[in-house]
CSV table of C-alpha atoms in Angstrom, one decimal:
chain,number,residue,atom,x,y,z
A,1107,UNK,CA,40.7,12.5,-123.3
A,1108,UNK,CA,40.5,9.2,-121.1
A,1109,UNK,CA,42.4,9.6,-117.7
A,1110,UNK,CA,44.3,7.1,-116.4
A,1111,UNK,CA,43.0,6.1,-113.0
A,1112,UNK,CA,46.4,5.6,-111.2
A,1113,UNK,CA,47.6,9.4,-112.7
A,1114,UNK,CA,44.2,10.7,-111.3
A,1115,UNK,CA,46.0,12.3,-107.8
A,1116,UNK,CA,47.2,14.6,-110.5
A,1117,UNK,CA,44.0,16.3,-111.1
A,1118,UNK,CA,42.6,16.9,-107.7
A,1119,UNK,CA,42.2,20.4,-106.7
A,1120,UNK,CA,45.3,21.8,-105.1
A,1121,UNK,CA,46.2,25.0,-103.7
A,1122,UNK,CA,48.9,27.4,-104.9
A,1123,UNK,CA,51.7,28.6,-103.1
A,1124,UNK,CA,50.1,31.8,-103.4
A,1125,UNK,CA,47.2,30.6,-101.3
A,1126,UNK,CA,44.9,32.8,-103.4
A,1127,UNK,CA,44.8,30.4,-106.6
A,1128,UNK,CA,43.4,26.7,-106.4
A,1129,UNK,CA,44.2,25.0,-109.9
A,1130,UNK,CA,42.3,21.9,-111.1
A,1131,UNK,CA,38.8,23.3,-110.1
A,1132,UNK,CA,36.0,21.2,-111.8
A,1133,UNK,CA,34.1,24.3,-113.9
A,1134,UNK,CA,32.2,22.1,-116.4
A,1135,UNK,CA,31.1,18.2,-116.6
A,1136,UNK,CA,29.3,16.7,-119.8
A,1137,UNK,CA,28.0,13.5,-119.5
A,1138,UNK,CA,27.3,11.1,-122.5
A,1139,UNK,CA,25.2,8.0,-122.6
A,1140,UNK,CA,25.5,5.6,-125.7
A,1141,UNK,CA,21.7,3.4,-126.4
A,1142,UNK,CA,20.8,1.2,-129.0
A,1143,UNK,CA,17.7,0.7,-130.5
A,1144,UNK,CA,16.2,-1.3,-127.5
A,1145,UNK,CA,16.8,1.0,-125.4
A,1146,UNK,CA,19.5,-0.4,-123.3
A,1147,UNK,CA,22.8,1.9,-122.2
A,1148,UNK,CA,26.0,0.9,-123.9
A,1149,UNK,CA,28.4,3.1,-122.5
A,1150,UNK,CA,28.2,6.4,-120.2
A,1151,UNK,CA,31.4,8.9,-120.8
A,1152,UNK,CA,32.4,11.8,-118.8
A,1153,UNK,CA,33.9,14.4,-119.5
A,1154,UNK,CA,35.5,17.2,-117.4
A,1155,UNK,CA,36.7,20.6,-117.8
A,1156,UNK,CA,39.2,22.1,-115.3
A,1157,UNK,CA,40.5,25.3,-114.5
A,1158,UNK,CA,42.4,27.4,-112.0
A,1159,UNK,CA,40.0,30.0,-109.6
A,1160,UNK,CA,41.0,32.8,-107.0
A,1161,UNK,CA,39.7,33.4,-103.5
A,1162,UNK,CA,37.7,36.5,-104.6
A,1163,UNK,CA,35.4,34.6,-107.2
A,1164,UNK,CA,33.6,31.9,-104.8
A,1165,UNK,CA,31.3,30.8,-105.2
A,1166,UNK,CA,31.9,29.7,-108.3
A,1167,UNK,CA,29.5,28.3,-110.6
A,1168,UNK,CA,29.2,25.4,-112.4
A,1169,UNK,CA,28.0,23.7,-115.5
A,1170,UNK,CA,26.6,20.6,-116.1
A,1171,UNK,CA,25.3,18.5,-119.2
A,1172,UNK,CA,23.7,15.3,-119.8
A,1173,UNK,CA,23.6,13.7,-123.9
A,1174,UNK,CA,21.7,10.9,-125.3
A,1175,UNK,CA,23.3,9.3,-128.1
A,1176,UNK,CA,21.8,6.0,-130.0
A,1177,UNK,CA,24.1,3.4,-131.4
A,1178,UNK,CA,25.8,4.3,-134.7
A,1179,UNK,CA,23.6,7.6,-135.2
A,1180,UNK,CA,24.8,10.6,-135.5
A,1181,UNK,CA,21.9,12.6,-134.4
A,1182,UNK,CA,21.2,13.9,-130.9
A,1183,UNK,CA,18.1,13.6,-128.7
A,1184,UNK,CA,16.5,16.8,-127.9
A,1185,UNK,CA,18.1,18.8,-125.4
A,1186,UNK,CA,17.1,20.2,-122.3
A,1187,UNK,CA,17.3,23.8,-121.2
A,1188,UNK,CA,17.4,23.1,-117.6
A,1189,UNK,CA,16.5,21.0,-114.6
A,1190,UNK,CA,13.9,21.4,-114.1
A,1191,UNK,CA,14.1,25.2,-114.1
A,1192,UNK,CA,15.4,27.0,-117.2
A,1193,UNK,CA,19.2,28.0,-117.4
A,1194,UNK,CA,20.1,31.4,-118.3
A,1195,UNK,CA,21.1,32.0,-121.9
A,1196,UNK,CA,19.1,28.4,-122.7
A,1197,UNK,CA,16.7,28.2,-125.7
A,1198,UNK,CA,13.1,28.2,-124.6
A,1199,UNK,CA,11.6,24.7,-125.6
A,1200,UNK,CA,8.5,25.5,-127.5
A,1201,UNK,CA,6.0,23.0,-129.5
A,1202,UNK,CA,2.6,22.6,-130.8
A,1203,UNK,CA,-0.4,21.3,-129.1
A,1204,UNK,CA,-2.6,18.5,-131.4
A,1205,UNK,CA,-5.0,16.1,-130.5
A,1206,UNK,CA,-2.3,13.4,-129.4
A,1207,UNK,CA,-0.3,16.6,-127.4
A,1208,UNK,CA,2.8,18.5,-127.7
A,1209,UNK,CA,4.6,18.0,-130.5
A,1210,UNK,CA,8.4,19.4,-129.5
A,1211,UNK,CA,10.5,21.3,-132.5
A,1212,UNK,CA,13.6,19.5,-132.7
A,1213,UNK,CA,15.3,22.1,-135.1
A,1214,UNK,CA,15.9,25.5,-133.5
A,1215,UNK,CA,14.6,27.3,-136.4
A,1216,UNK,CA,11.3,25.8,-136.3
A,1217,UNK,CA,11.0,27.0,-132.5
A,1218,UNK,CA,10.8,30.2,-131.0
A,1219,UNK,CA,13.0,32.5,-132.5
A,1220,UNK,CA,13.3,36.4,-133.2
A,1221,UNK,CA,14.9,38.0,-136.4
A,1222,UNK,CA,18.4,37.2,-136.7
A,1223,UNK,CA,20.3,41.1,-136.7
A,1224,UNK,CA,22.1,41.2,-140.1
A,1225,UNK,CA,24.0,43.6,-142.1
A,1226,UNK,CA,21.6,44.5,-144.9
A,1227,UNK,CA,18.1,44.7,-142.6
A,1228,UNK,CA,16.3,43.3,-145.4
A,1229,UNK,CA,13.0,41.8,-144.5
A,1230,UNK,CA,12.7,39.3,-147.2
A,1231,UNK,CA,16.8,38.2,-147.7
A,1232,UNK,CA,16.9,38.0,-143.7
A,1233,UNK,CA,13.5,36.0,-142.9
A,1234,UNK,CA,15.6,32.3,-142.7
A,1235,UNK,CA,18.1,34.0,-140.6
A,1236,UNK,CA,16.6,33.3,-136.9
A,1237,UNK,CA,17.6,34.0,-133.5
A,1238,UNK,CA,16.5,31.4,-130.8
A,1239,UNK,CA,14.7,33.1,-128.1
A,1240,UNK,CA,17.2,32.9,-124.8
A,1241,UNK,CA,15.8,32.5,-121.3
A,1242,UNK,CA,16.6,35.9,-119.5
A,1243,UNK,CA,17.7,37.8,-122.0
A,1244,UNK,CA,16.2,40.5,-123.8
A,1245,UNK,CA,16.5,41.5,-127.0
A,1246,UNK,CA,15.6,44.0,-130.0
A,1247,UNK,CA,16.0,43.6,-133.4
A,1248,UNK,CA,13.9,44.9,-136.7
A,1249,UNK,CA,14.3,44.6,-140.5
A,1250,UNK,CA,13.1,46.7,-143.6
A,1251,UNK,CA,10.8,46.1,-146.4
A,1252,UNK,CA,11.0,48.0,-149.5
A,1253,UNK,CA,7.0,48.5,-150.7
A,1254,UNK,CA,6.3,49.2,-154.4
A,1255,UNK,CA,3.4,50.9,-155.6
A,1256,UNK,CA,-0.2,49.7,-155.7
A,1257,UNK,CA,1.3,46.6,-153.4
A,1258,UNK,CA,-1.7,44.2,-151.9
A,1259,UNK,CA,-2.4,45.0,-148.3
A,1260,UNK,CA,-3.0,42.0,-147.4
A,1261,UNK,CA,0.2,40.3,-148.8
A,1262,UNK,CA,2.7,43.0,-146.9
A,1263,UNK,CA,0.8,42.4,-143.8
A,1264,UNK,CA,1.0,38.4,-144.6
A,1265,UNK,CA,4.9,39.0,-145.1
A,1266,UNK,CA,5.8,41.1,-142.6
A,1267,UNK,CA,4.0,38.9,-140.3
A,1268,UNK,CA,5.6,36.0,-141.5
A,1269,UNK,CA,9.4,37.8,-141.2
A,1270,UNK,CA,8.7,38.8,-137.3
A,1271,UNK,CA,7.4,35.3,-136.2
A,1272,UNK,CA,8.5,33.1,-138.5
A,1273,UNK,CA,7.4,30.0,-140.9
A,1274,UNK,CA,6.8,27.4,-138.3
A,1275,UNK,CA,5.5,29.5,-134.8
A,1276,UNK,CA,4.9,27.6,-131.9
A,1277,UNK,CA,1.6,27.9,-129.4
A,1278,UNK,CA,3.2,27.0,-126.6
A,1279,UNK,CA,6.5,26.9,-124.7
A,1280,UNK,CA,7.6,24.6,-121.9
A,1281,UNK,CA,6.9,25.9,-118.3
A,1282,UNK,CA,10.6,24.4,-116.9
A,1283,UNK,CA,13.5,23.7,-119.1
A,1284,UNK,CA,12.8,19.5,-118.7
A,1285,UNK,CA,9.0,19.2,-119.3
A,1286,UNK,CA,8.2,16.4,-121.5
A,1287,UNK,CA,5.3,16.7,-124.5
A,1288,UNK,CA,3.4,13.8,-122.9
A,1289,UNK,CA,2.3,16.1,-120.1
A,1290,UNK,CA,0.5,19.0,-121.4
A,1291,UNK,CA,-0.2,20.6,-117.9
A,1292,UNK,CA,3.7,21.6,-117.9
A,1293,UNK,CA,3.6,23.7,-120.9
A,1294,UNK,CA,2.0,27.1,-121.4
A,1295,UNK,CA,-0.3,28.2,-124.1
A,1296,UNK,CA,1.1,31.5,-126.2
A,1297,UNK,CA,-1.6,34.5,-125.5
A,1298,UNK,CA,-1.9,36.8,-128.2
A,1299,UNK,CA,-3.0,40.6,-128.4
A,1300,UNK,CA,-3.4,42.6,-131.3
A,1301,UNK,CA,-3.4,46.5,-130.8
A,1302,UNK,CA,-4.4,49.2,-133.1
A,1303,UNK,CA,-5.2,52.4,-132.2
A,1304,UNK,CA,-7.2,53.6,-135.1
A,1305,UNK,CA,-9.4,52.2,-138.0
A,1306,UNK,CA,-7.4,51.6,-140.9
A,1307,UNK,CA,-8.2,50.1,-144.3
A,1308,UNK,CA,-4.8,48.8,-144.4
A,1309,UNK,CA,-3.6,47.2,-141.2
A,1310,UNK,CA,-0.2,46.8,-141.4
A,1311,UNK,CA,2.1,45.1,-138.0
A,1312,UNK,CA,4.9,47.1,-137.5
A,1313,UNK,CA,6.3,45.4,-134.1
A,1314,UNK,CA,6.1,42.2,-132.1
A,1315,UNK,CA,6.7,41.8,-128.7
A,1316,UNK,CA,7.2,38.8,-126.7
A,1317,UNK,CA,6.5,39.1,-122.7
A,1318,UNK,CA,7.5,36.0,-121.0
A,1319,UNK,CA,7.1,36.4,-117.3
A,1320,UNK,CA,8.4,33.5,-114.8
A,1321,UNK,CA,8.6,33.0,-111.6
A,1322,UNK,CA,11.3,31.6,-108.8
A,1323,UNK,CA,9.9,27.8,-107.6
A,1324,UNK,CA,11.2,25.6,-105.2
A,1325,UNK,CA,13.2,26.0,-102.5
A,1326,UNK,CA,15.0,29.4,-101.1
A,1327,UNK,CA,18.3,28.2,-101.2
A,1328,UNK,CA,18.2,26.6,-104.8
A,1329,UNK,CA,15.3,28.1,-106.9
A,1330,UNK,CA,14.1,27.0,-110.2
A,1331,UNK,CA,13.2,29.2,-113.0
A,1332,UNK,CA,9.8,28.2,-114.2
A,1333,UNK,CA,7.6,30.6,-116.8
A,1334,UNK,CA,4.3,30.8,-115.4
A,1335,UNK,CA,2.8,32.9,-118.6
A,1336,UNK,CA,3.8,34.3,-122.0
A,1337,UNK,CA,2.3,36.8,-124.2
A,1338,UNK,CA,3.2,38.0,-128.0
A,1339,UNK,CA,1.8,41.9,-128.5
A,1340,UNK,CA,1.4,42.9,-132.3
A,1341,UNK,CA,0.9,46.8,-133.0
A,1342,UNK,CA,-0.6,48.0,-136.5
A,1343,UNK,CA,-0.2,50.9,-138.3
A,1344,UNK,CA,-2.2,54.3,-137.0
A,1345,UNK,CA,-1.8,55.9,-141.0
A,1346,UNK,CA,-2.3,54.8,-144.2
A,1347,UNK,CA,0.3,53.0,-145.5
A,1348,UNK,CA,1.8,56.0,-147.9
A,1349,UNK,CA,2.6,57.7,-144.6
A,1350,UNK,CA,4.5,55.2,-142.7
A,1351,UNK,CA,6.7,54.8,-145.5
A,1352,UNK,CA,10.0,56.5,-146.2
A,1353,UNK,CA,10.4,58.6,-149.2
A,1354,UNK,CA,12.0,55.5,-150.7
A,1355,UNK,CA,8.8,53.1,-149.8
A,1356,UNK,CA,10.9,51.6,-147.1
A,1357,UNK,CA,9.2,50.0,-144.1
A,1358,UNK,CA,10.6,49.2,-141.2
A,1359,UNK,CA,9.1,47.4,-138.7
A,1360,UNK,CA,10.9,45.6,-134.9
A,1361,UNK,CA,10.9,42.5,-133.4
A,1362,UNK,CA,11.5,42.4,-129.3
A,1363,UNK,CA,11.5,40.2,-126.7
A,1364,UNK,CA,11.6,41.0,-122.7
A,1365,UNK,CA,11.8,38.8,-119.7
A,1366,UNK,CA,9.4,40.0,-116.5
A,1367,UNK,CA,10.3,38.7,-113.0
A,1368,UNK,CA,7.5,37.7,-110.8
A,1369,UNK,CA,8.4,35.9,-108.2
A,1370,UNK,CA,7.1,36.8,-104.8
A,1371,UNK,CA,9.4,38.0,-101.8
A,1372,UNK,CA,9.9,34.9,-100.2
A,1373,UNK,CA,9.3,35.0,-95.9
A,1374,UNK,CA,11.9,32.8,-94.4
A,1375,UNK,CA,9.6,30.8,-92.2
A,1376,UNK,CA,10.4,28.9,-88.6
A,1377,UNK,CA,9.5,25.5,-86.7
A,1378,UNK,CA,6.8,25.3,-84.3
A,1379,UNK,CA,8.1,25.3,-80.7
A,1380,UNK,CA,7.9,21.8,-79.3
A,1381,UNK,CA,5.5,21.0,-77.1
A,1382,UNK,CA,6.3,19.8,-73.0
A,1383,UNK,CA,3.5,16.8,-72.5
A,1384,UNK,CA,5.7,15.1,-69.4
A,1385,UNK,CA,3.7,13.3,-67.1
A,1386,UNK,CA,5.1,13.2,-63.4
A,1387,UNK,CA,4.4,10.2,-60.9
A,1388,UNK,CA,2.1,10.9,-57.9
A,1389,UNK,CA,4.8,10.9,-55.5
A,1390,UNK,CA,6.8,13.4,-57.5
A,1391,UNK,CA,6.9,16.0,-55.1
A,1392,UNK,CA,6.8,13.9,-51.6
A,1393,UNK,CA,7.5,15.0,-49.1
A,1394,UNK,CA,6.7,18.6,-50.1
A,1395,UNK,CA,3.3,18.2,-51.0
């Protein structure tokens, strides 16, 4: 709610009696700016969240958000997962490379996502239920698919593929949280590796992996998060597909993603020594000399 600049003295930060508590500490700020269809700003909002800290958590951390809003529209631009480096627990921004560049996915289930965990584990029921992929955090999840006899081959393997990566799968994902589709050399292309360790007539996936490795950039004292590569691993069946079945022609097959660290060790490193180039008069040491 708006705050009323004389009554503001009432919000500064102030310490308890205590002397271990310090209420009215700014933990969150969301800024909101209002544009019409020209482009100009209307109005910018602010809005503050504040709450009461102890001695023994500093430093604290804090959050802050910027929105976009046009003019009598209630739809949001698209939102950034960090600036510039990704946030933890932030969706990874993904798109599609064309001919004109990226094309961003505005709706998170047309991004990068992982099957959503649910209670029934059924491929098919579950594959519109989808998990945005999280910077940092690794997950695991799977589903089942009954199979019936004489099934096509190629239509599990079509379906199963389709359940683990989704409708609409991206080719590449944003190398910081802010990079903007108009420049393509910020955003890194989706490898892909298919592995199969025998010759089968049927080749059936039956997990994905996603391996996104970044990297710390930037300064020592505030690094940014920035993914330097990221690689999506499919494994296929080693057996026909009568033996990787249960006795009630159940498949079940895993989705997973992991997050790889590597960043270098940074070496603090020092100023050159400065240099003495005084020149002294002739005289300077008369009558010595």
């Amino acid at each position: 709610m708006p705050v009323d600049p004389a009554d503001s003295s009432s919000y500064f930060p102030m310490l308890l009696q205590s002397g271990d508590v310090c209420s009215n500490v700014v933990q969150q700020v969301k800024y909101t700016f209002v544009y019409n269809k020209a482009g100009e700003i209307l109005n910018v909002m602010a809005a503050f969240l504040l709450g009461a800290i102890k001695n023994v958590m500093v430093p604290i951390q804090q959050e802050f958000q910027i929105m976009f809003l046009q003019e009598n529209s209630q739809t949001t631009g698209l939102k950034y997962s960090g600036n510039p480096g990704y946030v933890l627990g932030r969706p990874l921004v993904a798109g599609t490379r064309t001919a004109n560049g990226i094309v961003q996915f505005a709706d998170p289930k047309g991004s990068l996502t992982t099957i959503q965990t649910s209670v029934d584990q059924d491929c098919l029921r579950g594959s519109s239920r989808r998990s945005p992929v999280l910077f940092g955090i690794n997950t695991i999840s799977g589903c089942t698919l009954k199979l019936s006899d004489g099934v096509n081959c190629s239509q599990v393997s079509e379906v199963i593929l389709w359940a683990l990566k989704g409708q609409s799968f991206p080719d590449h994902v944003a190398s910081f949280g802010n990079s903007l589709p108009q420049n393509s050399l910020d955003w890194v292309p989706i490898q892909n590796q298919t592995i199969s360790l025998g010759a089968q007539a049927c080749s059936i996936p039956l997990s994905y992996h996603l391996e996104v490795k970044w990297t710390k950039y930037g300064a020592l004292l505030n690094p940014q998060a920035q993914i330097v590569s990221i690689m999506e691993t499919i494994i296929t069946n080693t057996s026909s597909l009568a033996f990787i079945t249960s006795p009630g022609g159940l498949l079940p097959v895993t989705s997973s993603v992991s997050f790889v660290d590597v960043s270098a060790s940074a070496t603090p490193g020092f100023k050159v020594p400065p240099t003495i180039d005084a020149k002294l008069p002739f005289d300077f040491f008369f009558p010595f000399v």
